[in-house]
JSON list of C-alpha atoms in Angstrom, two decimals:
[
{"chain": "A", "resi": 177, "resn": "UNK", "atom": "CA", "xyz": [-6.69, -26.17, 9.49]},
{"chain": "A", "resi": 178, "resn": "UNK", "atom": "CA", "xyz": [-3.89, -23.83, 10.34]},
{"chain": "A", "resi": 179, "resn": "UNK", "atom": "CA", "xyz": [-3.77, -20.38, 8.43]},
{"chain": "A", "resi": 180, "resn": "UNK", "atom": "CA", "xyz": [-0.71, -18.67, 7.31]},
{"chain": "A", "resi": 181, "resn": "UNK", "atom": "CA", "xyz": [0.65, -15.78, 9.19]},
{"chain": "A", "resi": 182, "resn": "UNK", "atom": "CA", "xyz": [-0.80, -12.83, 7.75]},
{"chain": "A", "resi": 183, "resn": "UNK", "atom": "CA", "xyz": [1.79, -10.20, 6.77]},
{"chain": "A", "resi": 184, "resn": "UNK", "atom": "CA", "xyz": [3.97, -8.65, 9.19]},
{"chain": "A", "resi": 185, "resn": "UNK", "atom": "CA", "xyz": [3.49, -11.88, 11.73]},
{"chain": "A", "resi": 186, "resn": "UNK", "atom": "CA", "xyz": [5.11, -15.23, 11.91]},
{"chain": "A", "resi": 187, "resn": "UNK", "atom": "CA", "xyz": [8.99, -15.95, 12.91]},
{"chain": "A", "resi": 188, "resn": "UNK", "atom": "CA", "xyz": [11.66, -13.52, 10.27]},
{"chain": "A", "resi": 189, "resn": "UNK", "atom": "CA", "xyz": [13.11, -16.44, 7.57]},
{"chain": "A", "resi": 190, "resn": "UNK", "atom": "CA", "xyz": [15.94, -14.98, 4.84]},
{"chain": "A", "resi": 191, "resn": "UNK", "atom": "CA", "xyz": [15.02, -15.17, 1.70]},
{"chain": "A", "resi": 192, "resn": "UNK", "atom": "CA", "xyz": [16.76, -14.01, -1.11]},
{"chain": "A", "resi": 193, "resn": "UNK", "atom": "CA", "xyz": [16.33, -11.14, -4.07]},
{"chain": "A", "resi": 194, "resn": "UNK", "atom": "CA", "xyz": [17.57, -9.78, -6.58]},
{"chain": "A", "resi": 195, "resn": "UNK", "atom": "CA", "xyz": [18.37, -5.94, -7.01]},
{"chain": "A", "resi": 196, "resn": "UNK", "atom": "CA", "xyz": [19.97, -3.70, -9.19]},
{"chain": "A", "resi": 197, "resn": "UNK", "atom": "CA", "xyz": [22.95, -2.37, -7.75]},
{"chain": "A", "resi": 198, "resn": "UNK", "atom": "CA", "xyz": [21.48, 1.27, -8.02]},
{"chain": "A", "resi": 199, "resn": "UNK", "atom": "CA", "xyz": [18.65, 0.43, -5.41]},
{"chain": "A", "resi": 200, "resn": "UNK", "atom": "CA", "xyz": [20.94, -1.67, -3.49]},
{"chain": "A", "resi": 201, "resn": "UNK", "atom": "CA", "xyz": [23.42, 1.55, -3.26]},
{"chain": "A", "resi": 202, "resn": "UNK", "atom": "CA", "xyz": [20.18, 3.52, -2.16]},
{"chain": "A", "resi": 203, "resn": "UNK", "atom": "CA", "xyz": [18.82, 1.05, -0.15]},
{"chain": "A", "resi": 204, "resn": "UNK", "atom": "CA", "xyz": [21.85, 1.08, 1.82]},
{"chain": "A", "resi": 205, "resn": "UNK", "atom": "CA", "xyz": [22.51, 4.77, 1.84]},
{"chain": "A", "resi": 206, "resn": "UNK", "atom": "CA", "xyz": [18.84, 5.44, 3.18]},
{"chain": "A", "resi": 207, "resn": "UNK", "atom": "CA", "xyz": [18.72, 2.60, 5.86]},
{"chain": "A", "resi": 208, "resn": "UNK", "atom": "CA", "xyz": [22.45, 1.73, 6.64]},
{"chain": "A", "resi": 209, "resn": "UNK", "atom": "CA", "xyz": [23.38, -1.85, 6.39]},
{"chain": "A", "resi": 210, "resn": "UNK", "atom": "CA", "xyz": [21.29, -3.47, 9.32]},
{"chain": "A", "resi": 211, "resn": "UNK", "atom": "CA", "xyz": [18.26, -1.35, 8.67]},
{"chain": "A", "resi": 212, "resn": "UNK", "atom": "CA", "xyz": [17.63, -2.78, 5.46]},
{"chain": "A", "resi": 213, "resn": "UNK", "atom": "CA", "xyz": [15.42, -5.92, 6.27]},
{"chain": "A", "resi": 214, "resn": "UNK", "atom": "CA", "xyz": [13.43, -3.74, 8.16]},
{"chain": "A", "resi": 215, "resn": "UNK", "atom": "CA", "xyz": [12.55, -1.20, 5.55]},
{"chain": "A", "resi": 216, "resn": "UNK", "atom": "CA", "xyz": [11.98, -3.81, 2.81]},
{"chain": "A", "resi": 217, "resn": "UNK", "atom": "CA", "xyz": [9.40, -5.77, 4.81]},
{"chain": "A", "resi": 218, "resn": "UNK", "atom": "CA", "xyz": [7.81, -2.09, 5.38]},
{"chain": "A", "resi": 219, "resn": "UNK", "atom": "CA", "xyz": [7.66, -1.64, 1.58]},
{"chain": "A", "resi": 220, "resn": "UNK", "atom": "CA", "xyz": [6.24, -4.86, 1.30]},
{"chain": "A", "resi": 221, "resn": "UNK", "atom": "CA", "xyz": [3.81, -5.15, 3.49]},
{"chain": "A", "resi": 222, "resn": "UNK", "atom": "CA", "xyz": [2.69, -1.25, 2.16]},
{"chain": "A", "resi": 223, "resn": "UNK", "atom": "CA", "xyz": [2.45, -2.75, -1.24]},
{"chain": "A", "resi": 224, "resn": "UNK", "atom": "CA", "xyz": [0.07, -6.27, -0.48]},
{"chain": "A", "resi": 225, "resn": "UNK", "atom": "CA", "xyz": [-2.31, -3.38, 1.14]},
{"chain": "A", "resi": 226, "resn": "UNK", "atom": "CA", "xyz": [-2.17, -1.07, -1.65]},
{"chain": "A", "resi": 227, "resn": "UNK", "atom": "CA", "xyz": [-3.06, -4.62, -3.60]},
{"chain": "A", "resi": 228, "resn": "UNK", "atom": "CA", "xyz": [-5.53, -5.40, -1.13]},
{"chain": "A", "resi": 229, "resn": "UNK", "atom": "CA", "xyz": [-7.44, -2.24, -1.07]},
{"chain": "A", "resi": 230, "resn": "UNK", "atom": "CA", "xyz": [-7.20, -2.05, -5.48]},
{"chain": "A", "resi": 231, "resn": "UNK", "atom": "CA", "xyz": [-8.67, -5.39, -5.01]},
{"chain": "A", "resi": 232, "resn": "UNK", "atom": "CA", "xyz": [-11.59, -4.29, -2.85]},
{"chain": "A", "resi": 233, "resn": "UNK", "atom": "CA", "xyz": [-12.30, -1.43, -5.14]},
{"chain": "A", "resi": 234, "resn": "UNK", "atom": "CA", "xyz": [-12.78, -3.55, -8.08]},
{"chain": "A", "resi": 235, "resn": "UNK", "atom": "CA", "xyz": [-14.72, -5.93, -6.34]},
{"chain": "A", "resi": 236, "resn": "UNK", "atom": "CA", "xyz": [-16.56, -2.65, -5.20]},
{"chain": "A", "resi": 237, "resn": "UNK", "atom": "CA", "xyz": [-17.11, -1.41, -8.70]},
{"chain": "A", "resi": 238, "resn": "UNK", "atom": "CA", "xyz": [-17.90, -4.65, -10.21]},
{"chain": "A", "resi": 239, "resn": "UNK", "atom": "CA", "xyz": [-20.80, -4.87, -7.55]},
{"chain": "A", "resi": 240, "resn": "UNK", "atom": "CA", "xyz": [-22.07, -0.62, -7.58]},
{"chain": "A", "resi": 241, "resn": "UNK", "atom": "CA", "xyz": [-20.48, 0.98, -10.93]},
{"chain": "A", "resi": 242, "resn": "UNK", "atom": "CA", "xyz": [-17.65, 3.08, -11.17]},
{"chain": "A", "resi": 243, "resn": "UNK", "atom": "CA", "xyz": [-17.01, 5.84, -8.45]},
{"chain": "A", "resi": 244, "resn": "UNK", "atom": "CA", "xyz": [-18.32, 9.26, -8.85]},
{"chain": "A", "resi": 245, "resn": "UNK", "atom": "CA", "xyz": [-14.95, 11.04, -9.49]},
{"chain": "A", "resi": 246, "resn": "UNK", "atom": "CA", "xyz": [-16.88, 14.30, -8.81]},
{"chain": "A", "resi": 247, "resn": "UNK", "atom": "CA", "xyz": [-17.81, 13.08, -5.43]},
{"chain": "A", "resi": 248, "resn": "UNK", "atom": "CA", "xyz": [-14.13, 11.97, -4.58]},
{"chain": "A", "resi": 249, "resn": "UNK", "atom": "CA", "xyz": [-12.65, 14.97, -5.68]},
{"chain": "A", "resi": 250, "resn": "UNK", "atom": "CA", "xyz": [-15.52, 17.04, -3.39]},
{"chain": "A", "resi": 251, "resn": "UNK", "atom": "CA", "xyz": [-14.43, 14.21, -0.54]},
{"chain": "A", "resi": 252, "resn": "UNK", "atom": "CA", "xyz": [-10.32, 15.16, -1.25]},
{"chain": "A", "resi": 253, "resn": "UNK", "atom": "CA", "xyz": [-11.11, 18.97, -1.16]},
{"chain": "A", "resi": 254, "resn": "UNK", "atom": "CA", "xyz": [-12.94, 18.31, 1.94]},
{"chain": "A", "resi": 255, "resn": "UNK", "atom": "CA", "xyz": [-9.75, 16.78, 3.78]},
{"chain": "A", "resi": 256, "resn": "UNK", "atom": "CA", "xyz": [-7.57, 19.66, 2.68]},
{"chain": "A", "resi": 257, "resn": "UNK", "atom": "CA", "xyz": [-10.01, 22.22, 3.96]},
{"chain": "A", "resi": 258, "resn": "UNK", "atom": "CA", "xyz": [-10.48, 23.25, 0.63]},
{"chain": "A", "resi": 259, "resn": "UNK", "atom": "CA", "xyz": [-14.74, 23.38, 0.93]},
{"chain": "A", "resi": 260, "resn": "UNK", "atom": "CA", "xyz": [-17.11, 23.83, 3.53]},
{"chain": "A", "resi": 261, "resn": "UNK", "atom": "CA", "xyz": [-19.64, 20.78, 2.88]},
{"chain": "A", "resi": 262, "resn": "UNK", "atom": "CA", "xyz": [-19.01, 17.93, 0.45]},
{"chain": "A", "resi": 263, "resn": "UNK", "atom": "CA", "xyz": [-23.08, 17.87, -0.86]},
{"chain": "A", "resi": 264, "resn": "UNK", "atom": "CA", "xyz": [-22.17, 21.86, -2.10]},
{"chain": "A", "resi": 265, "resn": "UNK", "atom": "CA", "xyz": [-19.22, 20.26, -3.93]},
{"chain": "A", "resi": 266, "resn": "UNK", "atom": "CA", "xyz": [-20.86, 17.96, -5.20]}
]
């Protein structure tokens, strides 16, 4: 059995979309014309992790309960220096 590429592998194919004009103005603007492939397959692949990880989390939660939004909030205060020790924050 042969598996798909996963994302961001595998020979580049066209495909086509469709766009407003608006985002295809700023599209352009941001990335010029020949950078634009480039920075949609970035957005892409960005996005099936973001779905990926959403995924994991409610498979997670489903599984432990619901996160401790205390504890993340000590854990995000922690990463911006904001606190010394997460178990005081928490």
């Amino acid at each position: 059995m042969v598996l798909p590429p996963n994302p961001g592998e595998g020979p580049v194919r066209p495909v086509s979309v469709s766009l407003h004009e608006g985002t295809i103005a700023a599209l352009k603007a941001r990335t010029g014309r020949r950078g634009m492939s480039a920075y949609v397959e970035a957005l892409i692949q960005r996005q099936l992790e973001r779905d990926r990880l959403r995924e994991l989390i409610e498979d997670a939660e489903s599984e432990h309960g619901p996160v401790d939004q205390a504890a993340v909030e000590a854990r995000r205060a922690l990463l911006r220096g904001d606190v010394g020790d997460p178990a005081d924050a928490a």
